[in-house]
Tab-separated table of C-alpha atoms and ligand atoms in Angstrom:
chain	number	residue	atom	x	y	z
A	1	MET	CA	-162.457	-57.170	248.227
A	2	GLY	CA	-161.292	-52.995	249.554
A	3	PHE	CA	-159.125	-50.819	248.303
A	4	LYS	CA	-157.181	-52.382	245.040
A	5	GLU	CA	-153.317	-53.157	246.195
A	6	GLY	CA	-150.933	-49.661	245.369
A	7	PHE	CA	-154.081	-47.980	246.212
A	8	LEU	CA	-152.912	-43.861	246.666
A	9	TRP	CA	-153.250	-42.946	249.909
A	10	GLY	CA	-151.968	-39.547	250.925
A	11	GLY	CA	-153.659	-35.525	251.065
A	12	ALA	CA	-153.970	-32.633	248.777
A	13	THR	CA	-153.117	-28.835	249.043
A	14	ALA	CA	-153.023	-26.234	247.083
A	15	ALA	CA	-149.956	-23.798	246.588
A	16	ASN	CA	-152.258	-19.983	247.526
A	17	GLN	CA	-153.197	-21.276	250.259
A	18	TYR	CA	-150.303	-23.506	251.733
A	19	GLU	CA	-147.133	-22.843	250.208
A	20	GLY	CA	-146.164	-19.177	250.883
A	21	GLY	CA	-143.248	-17.025	249.842
A	22	TRP	CA	-145.916	-14.953	247.224
A	23	ASN	CA	-142.740	-12.347	246.564
A	24	GLU	CA	-139.589	-14.785	246.885
A	25	GLY	CA	-138.235	-16.810	243.852
A	26	GLY	CA	-139.218	-14.162	241.287
A	27	LYS	CA	-142.664	-14.819	241.948
A	28	GLY	CA	-145.513	-12.909	240.384
A	29	LEU	CA	-149.337	-11.154	242.351
A	30	SER	CA	-151.969	-14.543	242.126
A	31	ALA	CA	-155.540	-13.668	242.926
A	32	ALA	CA	-155.341	-15.539	246.053
A	33	ASP	CA	-152.398	-13.375	247.172
A	34	MET	CA	-154.843	-10.429	246.736
A	35	MET	CA	-157.710	-11.540	249.177
A	36	SER	CA	-157.573	-10.386	252.774
A	37	ASN	CA	-158.862	-12.493	255.401
A	38	GLY	CA	-162.033	-13.039	256.827
A	39	THR	CA	-164.394	-15.634	258.916
A	40	HIS	CA	-167.078	-16.982	258.107
A	41	THR	CA	-169.289	-14.084	258.882
A	42	THR	CA	-167.344	-11.830	257.985
A	43	PRO	CA	-166.276	-12.159	253.796
A	44	ARG	CA	-163.196	-11.613	252.240
A	45	GLN	CA	-161.889	-8.473	250.742
A	46	ILE	CA	-160.109	-8.998	247.385
A	47	THR	CA	-158.025	-5.429	246.327
A	48	ARG	CA	-157.025	-4.753	243.546
A	49	THR	CA	-153.547	-3.341	245.262
A	50	LEU	CA	-152.299	-4.661	248.564
A	51	GLU	CA	-153.518	-2.626	251.267
A	52	GLU	CA	-152.132	-0.738	254.017
A	53	GLY	CA	-154.355	-2.316	257.221
A	54	LEU	CA	-155.508	-5.445	255.714
A	55	TYR	CA	-153.950	-8.466	256.419
A	56	TYR	CA	-153.366	-11.204	253.488
A	57	PRO	CA	-153.212	-14.383	254.432
A	58	ASN	CA	-151.820	-16.395	251.771
A	59	HIS	CA	-148.717	-14.413	251.148
A	60	LYS	CA	-146.743	-16.741	254.212
A	61	ALA	CA	-149.265	-19.210	254.324
A	62	SER	CA	-148.152	-22.421	255.928
A	63	ASP	CA	-144.942	-22.237	254.369
A	64	PHE	CA	-143.766	-24.834	252.751
A	65	TYR	CA	-141.915	-22.743	250.504
A	66	HIS	CA	-138.526	-22.258	253.454
A	67	ARG	CA	-140.542	-25.688	255.451
A	68	TYR	CA	-140.215	-28.314	252.166
A	69	LYS	CA	-138.052	-31.098	253.326
A	70	GLU	CA	-139.932	-31.472	257.217
A	71	ASP	CA	-143.589	-31.851	255.635
A	72	ILE	CA	-142.343	-34.055	253.177
A	73	ALA	CA	-140.745	-36.179	256.036
A	74	LEU	CA	-144.051	-35.910	257.901
A	75	MET	CA	-145.436	-37.305	254.710
A	76	ALA	CA	-143.518	-39.741	254.400
A	77	GLU	CA	-144.071	-40.302	258.344
A	78	MET	CA	-147.554	-41.438	257.490
A	79	GLY	CA	-146.863	-43.366	254.427
A	80	PHE	CA	-148.436	-41.186	251.873
A	81	LYS	CA	-147.917	-43.271	248.223
A	82	THR	CA	-148.973	-39.428	247.613
A	83	PHE	CA	-149.068	-35.641	247.550
A	84	ARG	CA	-152.076	-33.588	246.031
A	85	MET	CA	-150.354	-29.557	245.663
A	86	SER	CA	-150.765	-27.192	242.600
A	87	ILE	CA	-147.614	-25.237	240.911
A	88	ALA	CA	-148.229	-21.662	241.387
A	89	TRP	CA	-148.706	-20.616	237.813
A	90	THR	CA	-147.582	-17.376	239.440
A	91	ARG	CA	-144.056	-18.666	239.822
A	92	ILE	CA	-143.662	-19.807	236.397
A	93	PHE	CA	-144.710	-17.167	234.912
A	94	PRO	CA	-145.280	-14.285	237.917
A	95	LYS	CA	-147.536	-12.358	235.285
A	96	GLY	CA	-149.066	-14.770	232.789
A	97	ASN	CA	-147.960	-13.909	229.681
A	98	GLU	CA	-144.383	-13.587	229.475
A	99	THR	CA	-142.893	-16.144	226.900
A	100	GLU	CA	-139.373	-17.085	228.832
A	101	PRO	CA	-140.070	-18.828	232.077
A	102	ASN	CA	-139.004	-17.919	235.871
A	103	GLU	CA	-136.238	-20.183	236.020
A	104	GLU	CA	-135.758	-20.469	240.108
A	105	GLY	CA	-139.929	-20.909	240.283
A	106	LEU	CA	-138.888	-24.135	238.252
A	107	LYS	CA	-135.445	-25.046	240.504
A	108	PHE	CA	-137.981	-24.821	243.709
A	109	TYR	CA	-140.477	-26.867	242.190
A	110	ASP	CA	-137.632	-29.642	240.978
A	111	ASN	CA	-136.776	-30.196	244.647
A	112	VAL	CA	-140.098	-30.518	245.640
A	113	PHE	CA	-140.309	-33.307	243.424
A	114	ASP	CA	-137.280	-34.255	243.922
A	115	GLU	CA	-138.161	-34.397	247.966
A	116	LEU	CA	-140.596	-36.310	247.521
A	117	HIS	CA	-139.473	-39.076	245.264
A	118	LYS	CA	-136.308	-39.503	248.199
A	119	HIS	CA	-139.566	-40.766	250.396
A	120	GLY	CA	-141.485	-43.061	247.395
A	121	ILE	CA	-144.146	-40.122	247.235
A	122	GLU	CA	-145.348	-39.923	244.304
A	123	PRO	CA	-146.543	-35.460	242.743
A	124	LEU	CA	-150.488	-35.393	241.964
A	125	VAL	CA	-150.460	-31.618	240.331
A	126	THR	CA	-153.099	-29.481	240.301
A	127	ILE	CA	-151.647	-26.695	237.818
A	128	SER	CA	-154.277	-24.301	238.322
A	129	HIS	CA	-155.863	-24.393	241.407
A	130	TYR	CA	-157.080	-21.035	242.711
A	131	GLU	CA	-154.227	-18.943	242.089
A	132	MET	CA	-154.482	-16.721	238.256
A	133	PRO	CA	-151.935	-14.334	237.731
A	134	PHE	CA	-153.346	-11.416	239.071
A	135	TYR	CA	-151.807	-8.804	235.411
A	136	LEU	CA	-154.057	-11.469	233.574
A	137	THR	CA	-157.245	-10.205	236.004
A	138	GLU	CA	-156.493	-6.685	235.315
A	139	ASN	CA	-154.980	-6.983	231.964
A	140	TYR	CA	-156.840	-9.297	229.687
A	141	ASP	CA	-160.432	-9.818	232.663
A	142	GLY	CA	-159.008	-13.428	233.130
A	143	TRP	CA	-160.474	-16.782	230.985
A	144	VAL	CA	-162.928	-13.899	229.175
A	145	SER	CA	-160.248	-13.773	227.048
A	146	ARG	CA	-159.766	-16.377	224.641
A	147	GLU	CA	-155.340	-14.961	224.783
A	148	VAL	CA	-155.519	-17.256	227.959
A	149	ILE	CA	-155.716	-20.426	226.708
A	150	ASP	CA	-152.164	-20.201	224.575
A	151	MET	CA	-150.689	-18.371	227.725
A	152	PHE	CA	-151.740	-21.112	230.121
A	153	VAL	CA	-150.732	-23.716	227.665
A	154	ARG	CA	-147.791	-22.549	227.138
A	155	TYR	CA	-147.155	-23.027	230.944
A	156	CYS	CA	-148.517	-26.263	230.440
A	157	GLU	CA	-145.896	-26.993	227.471
A	158	VAL	CA	-143.127	-25.922	229.964
A	159	ILE	CA	-143.958	-27.897	233.257
A	160	PHE	CA	-144.531	-30.858	230.967
A	161	ASN	CA	-141.954	-30.910	229.684
A	162	ARG	CA	-139.522	-29.607	232.998
A	163	TYR	CA	-141.207	-32.307	234.697
A	164	LYS	CA	-141.943	-35.390	232.447
A	165	ASP	CA	-140.116	-37.912	234.155
A	166	LYS	CA	-140.629	-36.944	237.285
A	167	VAL	CA	-144.941	-36.276	237.526
A	168	THR	CA	-147.444	-38.900	236.080
A	169	TYR	CA	-150.690	-37.851	237.673
A	170	TRP	CA	-151.906	-34.086	236.585
A	171	LEU	CA	-155.306	-32.702	237.383
A	172	THR	CA	-156.393	-29.158	234.842
A	173	PHE	CA	-158.382	-27.188	236.717
A	174	ASN	CA	-158.732	-26.890	240.361
A	175	GLU	CA	-163.109	-27.160	241.236
A	176	ILE	CA	-163.619	-25.665	237.826
A	177	ASN	CA	-167.187	-26.331	238.048
A	178	CYS	CA	-167.076	-23.432	240.268
A	179	GLY	CA	-167.420	-21.117	236.952
A	180	THR	CA	-171.187	-22.150	237.116
A	181	MET	CA	-171.603	-19.806	239.422
A	182	PRO	CA	-171.147	-16.308	240.422
A	183	MET	CA	-169.209	-16.865	243.777
A	184	GLY	CA	-166.338	-18.135	240.380
A	185	ASN	CA	-166.165	-15.578	239.295
A	186	TYR	CA	-162.811	-14.079	240.553
A	187	LEU	CA	-160.651	-16.904	242.307
A	188	SER	CA	-162.141	-19.524	238.974
A	189	LEU	CA	-161.582	-17.413	235.952
A	190	GLY	CA	-159.895	-14.510	237.393
A	191	ILE	CA	-162.873	-12.236	236.496
A	192	LEU	CA	-163.023	-9.004	239.133
A	193	ASN	CA	-166.441	-6.970	237.638
A	194	GLU	CA	-166.477	-3.241	238.358
A	195	GLY	CA	-167.867	-2.907	241.996
A	196	THR	CA	-166.743	-5.850	243.150
A	197	ARG	CA	-164.824	-6.509	246.712
A	198	ASP	CA	-166.913	-8.566	248.450
A	199	PHE	CA	-165.809	-12.328	248.276
A	200	THR	CA	-168.729	-13.842	248.725
A	201	LYS	CA	-170.870	-10.907	247.069
A	202	GLN	CA	-169.811	-10.624	243.325
A	203	ILE	CA	-171.274	-9.069	240.295
A	204	ASP	CA	-171.842	-11.215	238.247
A	205	ILE	CA	-172.416	-10.961	234.237
A	206	PRO	CA	-172.898	-14.873	233.193
A	207	GLN	CA	-172.513	-14.346	229.590
A	208	LEU	CA	-169.137	-13.628	230.339
A	209	ARG	CA	-168.686	-16.182	232.692
A	210	PHE	CA	-169.804	-18.874	230.652
A	211	GLN	CA	-167.678	-17.629	228.169
A	212	ALA	CA	-164.703	-17.726	230.181
A	213	LEU	CA	-165.346	-21.521	231.221
A	214	HIS	CA	-165.468	-22.608	228.151
A	215	HIS	CA	-162.205	-20.825	227.571
A	216	GLN	CA	-161.377	-23.240	230.244
A	217	PHE	CA	-162.273	-25.624	228.801
A	218	ILE	CA	-160.597	-25.361	225.828
A	219	ALA	CA	-157.367	-24.967	227.598
A	220	SER	CA	-157.601	-27.868	229.821
A	221	ALA	CA	-159.002	-30.268	226.622
A	222	LYS	CA	-155.264	-28.838	224.710
A	223	ALA	CA	-153.058	-29.584	227.791
A	224	VAL	CA	-155.023	-33.042	227.671
A	225	GLN	CA	-153.348	-33.548	223.762
A	226	LEU	CA	-149.935	-32.036	224.746
A	227	GLY	CA	-149.292	-33.729	228.244
A	228	HIS	CA	-149.874	-36.828	225.728
A	229	SER	CA	-147.470	-35.839	223.261
A	230	ILE	CA	-144.645	-34.964	225.663
A	231	ASN	CA	-145.024	-38.001	227.295
A	232	PRO	CA	-147.965	-41.021	226.084
A	233	GLU	CA	-147.506	-42.536	230.263
A	234	PHE	CA	-149.123	-38.846	231.802
A	235	LYS	CA	-152.797	-39.687	233.709
A	236	ILE	CA	-153.875	-36.178	233.173
A	237	GLY	CA	-157.822	-35.764	235.163
A	238	CYS	CA	-160.299	-33.577	235.550
A	239	MET	CA	-160.797	-31.922	239.283
A	240	ILE	CA	-164.815	-30.554	239.877
A	241	ALA	CA	-165.935	-29.730	243.234
A	242	TYR	CA	-168.479	-32.199	243.256
A	243	MET	CA	-172.019	-30.757	245.128
A	244	GLN	CA	-174.478	-33.692	246.024
A	245	ASN	CA	-177.912	-33.206	247.026
A	246	TYR	CA	-180.892	-34.365	247.302
A	247	PRO	CA	-184.560	-33.988	247.254
A	248	TYR	CA	-185.837	-32.968	250.736
A	249	THR	CA	-189.710	-34.277	249.397
A	250	CYS	CA	-190.137	-36.285	247.303
A	251	TYR	CA	-192.463	-33.469	246.130
A	252	PRO	CA	-191.672	-34.513	242.287
A	253	GLN	CA	-191.040	-30.351	242.616
A	254	ASP	CA	-188.318	-30.841	244.850
A	255	VAL	CA	-186.770	-33.854	242.415
A	256	LEU	CA	-186.846	-31.850	239.654
A	257	LYS	CA	-185.349	-29.359	240.861
A	258	CYS	CA	-182.556	-31.355	242.437
A	259	GLN	CA	-182.077	-32.780	239.627
A	260	LYS	CA	-181.383	-29.373	237.394
A	261	LEU	CA	-178.908	-28.372	240.318
A	262	LYS	CA	-176.749	-31.668	239.696
A	263	GLU	CA	-176.718	-30.965	236.132
A	264	MET	CA	-175.382	-27.217	236.198
A	265	GLY	CA	-173.366	-28.205	239.469
A	266	ASN	CA	-171.912	-30.862	238.416
A	267	PHE	CA	-172.066	-32.824	235.581
A	268	TYR	CA	-172.134	-29.750	232.793
A	269	CYS	CA	-168.125	-29.701	233.140
A	270	GLY	CA	-167.756	-33.512	234.187
A	271	ASP	CA	-169.561	-34.315	230.287
A	272	VAL	CA	-167.347	-31.920	228.294
A	273	GLN	CA	-163.952	-32.988	230.649
A	274	VAL	CA	-164.510	-36.785	230.274
A	275	ARG	CA	-167.648	-36.836	227.071
A	276	GLY	CA	-165.100	-34.139	225.252
A	277	GLU	CA	-168.832	-31.540	224.589
A	278	TYR	CA	-171.456	-30.312	226.194
A	279	PRO	CA	-174.714	-32.491	227.798
A	280	TYR	CA	-177.734	-31.808	226.132
A	281	PHE	CA	-179.179	-29.959	228.633
A	282	ALA	CA	-176.921	-26.831	228.103
A	283	LYS	CA	-178.693	-25.233	225.748
A	284	ARG	CA	-181.775	-24.421	227.398
A	285	TYR	CA	-180.130	-23.517	229.832
A	286	TRP	CA	-177.821	-21.037	227.743
A	287	GLU	CA	-180.909	-19.988	226.115
A	288	GLU	CA	-182.798	-18.941	229.003
A	289	ASN	CA	-180.787	-17.579	230.604
A	290	ASP	CA	-179.488	-15.165	227.635
A	291	ILE	CA	-176.022	-17.394	227.304
A	292	HIS	CA	-174.122	-17.208	223.410
A	293	ILE	CA	-170.600	-19.258	224.134
A	294	LYS	CA	-168.514	-18.127	220.662
A	295	MET	CA	-167.237	-21.071	219.339
A	296	GLU	CA	-164.573	-20.542	217.197
A	297	PRO	CA	-163.837	-23.375	214.389
A	298	GLY	CA	-162.007	-26.619	215.529
A	299	ASP	CA	-163.410	-26.425	219.444
A	300	GLU	CA	-165.396	-29.253	219.520
A	301	GLU	CA	-162.696	-31.320	218.256
A	302	ILE	CA	-160.325	-29.407	220.539
A	303	LEU	CA	-162.874	-30.812	223.224
A	304	LYS	CA	-163.318	-34.097	221.998
A	305	ASN	CA	-159.857	-35.093	221.676
A	306	GLY	CA	-158.855	-33.677	225.058
A	307	THR	CA	-160.526	-35.532	227.338
A	308	VAL	CA	-159.573	-37.150	231.527
A	309	ASP	CA	-158.229	-39.896	231.337
A	310	PHE	CA	-159.262	-39.968	235.143
A	311	TYR	CA	-162.518	-37.482	237.057
A	312	SER	CA	-161.825	-36.423	239.946
A	313	PHE	CA	-163.145	-34.455	242.274
A	314	SER	CA	-163.399	-32.872	245.843
A	315	TYR	CA	-166.596	-34.003	248.135
A	316	TYR	CA	-166.889	-32.982	251.782
A	317	MET	CA	-170.253	-32.855	252.309
A	318	SER	CA	-174.128	-32.816	250.813
A	319	ASN	CA	-177.464	-30.369	250.731
A	320	CYS	CA	-181.078	-30.788	250.115
A	321	VAL	CA	-183.053	-29.022	247.468
A	322	SER	CA	-187.276	-27.263	248.499
A	323	HIS	CA	-189.486	-25.638	246.383
A	324	ASP	CA	-190.373	-23.829	249.381
A	325	PRO	CA	-187.624	-20.479	249.981
A	326	ASN	CA	-188.696	-20.664	253.567
A	327	LEU	CA	-186.936	-23.554	254.858
A	328	GLU	CA	-184.137	-23.360	256.873
A	329	GLY	CA	-181.029	-22.961	255.479
A	330	THR	CA	-177.514	-24.804	255.980
A	331	ALA	CA	-173.711	-23.187	254.543
A	332	GLY	CA	-171.419	-25.331	252.293
A	333	ASN	CA	-168.309	-25.973	249.582
A	334	LEU	CA	-168.998	-23.210	247.243
A	335	MET	CA	-172.358	-23.491	247.547
A	336	GLY	CA	-175.461	-24.119	250.332
A	337	GLY	CA	-178.893	-25.270	250.960
A	338	VAL	CA	-181.720	-26.251	252.639
A	339	LYS	CA	-180.841	-27.905	256.113
A	340	ASN	CA	-181.045	-32.074	256.209
A	341	PRO	CA	-183.184	-32.968	258.849
A	342	TYR	CA	-180.727	-36.255	259.336
A	343	LEU	CA	-177.496	-34.580	259.225
A	344	GLU	CA	-174.786	-33.006	262.112
A	345	SER	CA	-172.898	-30.013	260.936
A	346	SER	CA	-169.700	-28.739	261.422
A	347	ASP	CA	-168.064	-26.028	263.268
A	348	TRP	CA	-168.704	-23.886	259.876
A	349	GLY	CA	-172.047	-25.638	258.957
A	350	TRP	CA	-171.792	-28.215	256.521
A	351	GLN	CA	-173.520	-31.171	256.557
A	352	ILE	CA	-171.761	-34.484	256.773
A	353	ASP	CA	-172.539	-36.926	255.128
A	354	PRO	CA	-170.104	-40.127	254.415
A	355	ASP	CA	-173.345	-42.280	252.486
A	356	GLY	CA	-173.299	-39.328	250.708
A	357	LEU	CA	-170.045	-39.948	249.391
A	358	ARG	CA	-170.528	-43.534	248.358
A	359	TYR	CA	-173.487	-42.444	246.397
A	360	THR	CA	-171.470	-40.553	245.005
A	361	LEU	CA	-168.729	-42.412	243.972
A	362	ASN	CA	-171.558	-45.350	242.692
A	363	GLU	CA	-173.221	-41.778	240.646
A	364	LEU	CA	-170.073	-41.117	238.826
A	365	TYR	CA	-168.783	-44.420	238.120
A	366	ALA	CA	-172.286	-44.649	236.532
A	367	ARG	CA	-171.668	-42.181	234.414
A	368	TYR	CA	-167.914	-41.887	233.265
A	369	GLN	CA	-167.260	-45.632	233.642
A	370	ILE	CA	-163.180	-43.991	234.005
A	371	PRO	CA	-161.299	-44.169	237.270
A	372	LEU	CA	-162.062	-41.940	240.073
A	373	MET	CA	-160.011	-40.181	242.857
A	374	VAL	CA	-160.744	-38.574	246.131
A	375	VAL	CA	-158.887	-35.170	245.433
A	376	GLU	CA	-160.164	-33.108	248.793
A	377	ASN	CA	-162.155	-35.106	251.600
A	378	GLY	CA	-161.999	-33.878	255.086
A	379	LEU	CA	-163.882	-31.856	258.130
A	380	GLY	CA	-162.548	-27.935	258.775
A	381	ALA	CA	-163.025	-27.777	262.343
A	382	PHE	CA	-160.895	-26.290	265.520
A	383	ASP	CA	-157.865	-27.870	267.075
A	384	LYS	CA	-157.233	-27.540	270.784
A	385	VAL	CA	-153.470	-27.560	272.199
A	386	GLU	CA	-153.292	-28.920	275.327
A	387	SER	CA	-151.007	-28.019	277.810
A	388	ASP	CA	-148.453	-30.745	276.756
A	389	GLY	CA	-148.457	-30.318	273.149
A	390	SER	CA	-150.592	-33.130	272.431
A	391	ILE	CA	-154.070	-32.099	270.018
A	392	HIS	CA	-156.792	-34.418	270.243
A	393	ASP	CA	-158.699	-34.650	267.073
A	394	GLU	CA	-161.154	-37.409	267.605
A	395	TYR	CA	-164.310	-35.370	265.697
A	396	ARG	CA	-161.689	-35.321	262.562
A	397	ILE	CA	-160.948	-39.622	262.476
A	398	ASP	CA	-164.228	-39.637	263.749
A	399	TYR	CA	-165.852	-37.702	260.203
A	400	LEU	CA	-162.252	-39.580	257.560
A	401	ARG	CA	-163.628	-43.299	259.046
A	402	LYS	CA	-166.698	-42.948	258.940
A	403	HIS	CA	-165.590	-41.112	254.799
A	404	ILE	CA	-163.193	-44.013	254.416
A	405	ARG	CA	-165.108	-46.259	255.644
A	406	CYS	CA	-168.062	-45.772	253.103
A	407	MET	CA	-165.366	-45.019	250.055
A	408	GLU	CA	-164.912	-49.145	250.441
A	409	GLU	CA	-168.217	-49.850	249.894
A	410	ALA	CA	-168.577	-48.017	247.041
A	411	VAL	CA	-165.114	-49.773	246.193
A	412	ASN	CA	-167.295	-53.394	246.650
A	413	ASP	CA	-169.975	-52.055	245.020
A	414	GLY	CA	-167.853	-52.263	242.022
A	415	VAL	CA	-166.056	-47.951	241.813
A	416	ASP	CA	-162.813	-48.244	240.115
A	417	LEU	CA	-161.399	-45.421	243.226
A	418	ILE	CA	-158.004	-44.931	242.310
A	419	GLY	CA	-157.077	-42.401	245.668
A	420	TYR	CA	-158.207	-40.562	248.462
A	421	THR	CA	-155.714	-37.476	249.390
A	422	PRO	CA	-158.243	-35.677	251.914
A	423	TRP	CA	-157.664	-32.082	252.098
A	424	GLY	CA	-155.392	-29.962	254.191
A	425	CYS	CA	-153.135	-33.127	255.523
A	426	ILE	CA	-150.857	-30.084	256.575
A	427	ASP	CA	-153.138	-26.940	258.054
A	428	LEU	CA	-152.885	-24.548	255.811
A	429	VAL	CA	-155.316	-21.204	255.405
A	430	SER	CA	-158.867	-21.915	254.614
A	431	ALA	CA	-160.073	-20.329	250.848
A	432	SER	CA	-163.243	-19.786	250.963
A	433	THR	CA	-162.535	-17.076	254.673
A	434	GLY	CA	-159.209	-16.590	255.291
A	435	GLU	CA	-158.830	-18.373	258.535
A	436	MET	CA	-156.182	-20.584	259.849
A	437	GLY	CA	-158.342	-21.689	262.611
A	438	LYS	CA	-160.498	-23.474	260.203
A	439	ARG	CA	-157.901	-26.728	260.294
A	440	TYR	CA	-158.263	-29.851	258.245
A	441	GLY	CA	-154.909	-30.866	258.928
A	442	PHE	CA	-153.042	-34.435	260.867
A	443	VAL	CA	-150.545	-32.227	261.339
A	444	TYR	CA	-150.537	-28.565	262.702
A	445	VAL	CA	-149.403	-25.863	262.197
A	446	ASP	CA	-148.361	-23.013	264.959
A	447	SER	CA	-150.211	-20.066	263.027
A	448	ASP	CA	-153.551	-18.069	264.372
A	449	ASP	CA	-155.851	-16.333	261.311
A	450	LEU	CA	-153.188	-13.222	261.317
A	451	GLY	CA	-149.959	-15.549	260.651
A	452	ASN	CA	-148.758	-14.932	264.433
A	453	GLY	CA	-146.945	-18.090	265.895
A	454	THR	CA	-143.931	-20.160	264.626
A	455	PHE	CA	-145.357	-21.965	261.621
A	456	ASP	CA	-144.081	-24.883	263.893
A	457	ARG	CA	-145.750	-28.479	263.105
A	458	SER	CA	-146.310	-30.630	265.377
A	459	ARG	CA	-148.374	-34.641	265.316
A	460	LYS	CA	-152.440	-34.460	265.921
A	461	ASP	CA	-153.765	-37.979	267.156
A	462	SER	CA	-155.231	-38.044	262.984
A	463	PHE	CA	-151.349	-38.145	262.623
A	464	TYR	CA	-151.010	-41.028	264.004
A	465	TRP	CA	-154.190	-42.975	262.854
A	466	TYR	CA	-153.943	-42.384	259.514
A	467	LYS	CA	-150.812	-43.582	258.884
A	468	LYS	CA	-151.865	-46.902	260.865
A	469	VAL	CA	-155.091	-46.362	257.885
A	470	ILE	CA	-152.535	-46.557	255.486
A	471	GLU	CA	-150.240	-49.147	256.337
A	472	SER	CA	-153.351	-51.519	256.547
A	473	ASN	CA	-154.291	-50.406	253.566
A	474	GLY	CA	-158.185	-49.512	254.438
A	475	LYS	CA	-158.397	-51.978	256.941
A	476	ASP	CA	-157.612	-50.412	260.790
A	477	LEU	CA	-159.667	-47.632	260.827
A	478	ASP	CA	-160.338	-47.966	264.763
B	1	BG6	C1	-162.021	-26.808	248.440
B	1	BG6	C2	-161.134	-25.941	247.229
B	1	BG6	O1	-163.576	-26.107	247.784
B	1	BG6	O2	-162.112	-27.332	249.568
B	1	BG6	C3	-160.110	-25.902	248.541
B	1	BG6	O3	-160.446	-26.908	246.443
B	1	BG6	C4	-160.419	-25.422	249.727
B	1	BG6	O4	-159.083	-24.927	248.078
B	1	BG6	C5	-161.096	-26.769	250.300
B	1	BG6	O5	-159.600	-25.039	250.292
B	1	BG6	C6	-162.386	-26.160	251.883
B	1	BG6	O6	-162.920	-25.166	251.671
B	1	BG6	P1	-162.330	-24.330	253.026
B	1	BG6	O7	-163.252	-22.657	253.112
B	1	BG6	O8	-163.199	-24.624	254.144
B	1	BG6	O9	-160.808	-24.141	252.505
């Protein structure tokens, strides 16, 4: 028992938070390029132009653009079997609506993929990870416009053809279910409604948001079909931010509220992408929220024919749900909730729940019965560099160890789990706060929240620990 042979151990990143080189090689401005830095108490600002006096942390990020060889060598040293990264759409189509791709951008990823293969590392590529061309936000209202589907499919066609012999594993949209929440407007759907500036308080028009999400579903399904026609060996997955919620008590109103939240938060998107149709509960939600999805003839068939090969998700924490508005709250990835008295929290207030991962894996496998992959998990924490340069991140090791144990339990339960790529394997910029100080990595990047530093890399204690984990296929967790 335990992890099967060929289990895909690795790490995960996204271009906008890791790559840097924001204005090099012909790259255009992405949604993330227009966001200033923040903290967990001061929200990031979304600006329509780059404003003097603001700092934009995604511009340089971790500078992978210039250091990819060194970084990939470090991943190889840890024994990575796979590396999750994203392609910046704006490197290939700087504005998004061009007909010809940017060769320099394509060449960059050729180099990255070649370097990975040189070290025996399989790329796992997210096609769109919170980095849609900003031009499309300004001129098309992001995914609200149906025209964007064709632009996205053109982008997919270019990268699928170009990398068909270098990449097998693809994810269409990162955390697509972010679009079911107001905070998904900008980064996920490219919608910047008049009056939005504060990332945490975006102006929300549910009708537009759910229509935009429908367009993403169609785009994803078309991409899956196209990918399989270009290379039948492609394995194309969905990616959901799995928000595990528990009823705070056994009071039936808590249980029902929790069920409803999970339906819309997790299953709405998963069901469309795995089963190829909207779930039964969608209709009532649309009616009650005055949402009218405009479907074109053929849309239902497109969804049916573009179901994914595997289900991938991020898992960081869990929350509780209660009918009582007066209970103590807690923060979380994309969504907060009610505090769970049994769990501890990270420095950013996310509740740490390894058992919840086993529960989630079983819940998902029972529902979908297709291979699962955990493509994000980890502890965002402050790290301290000692005078000799070492970094003793026991807390991170402890978090990951417990989650891996629970994954193994799920595998022993019978779940078909094919890979694990903890988030931010090399330190990168936080999506929610724009901080560099919220670190997830096995490798430390010498840069502070304002981009000061050498950007040199160094190995944390967790680096050596994870190397042993991979070497032993998850058996040696000490
Ligand atoms: C996920 C995203 O929501 O969580 C990543 O896919 C993000 O882009 C990660 O970085 C961790 O969140 P944060 O806010 O700590 O960066």
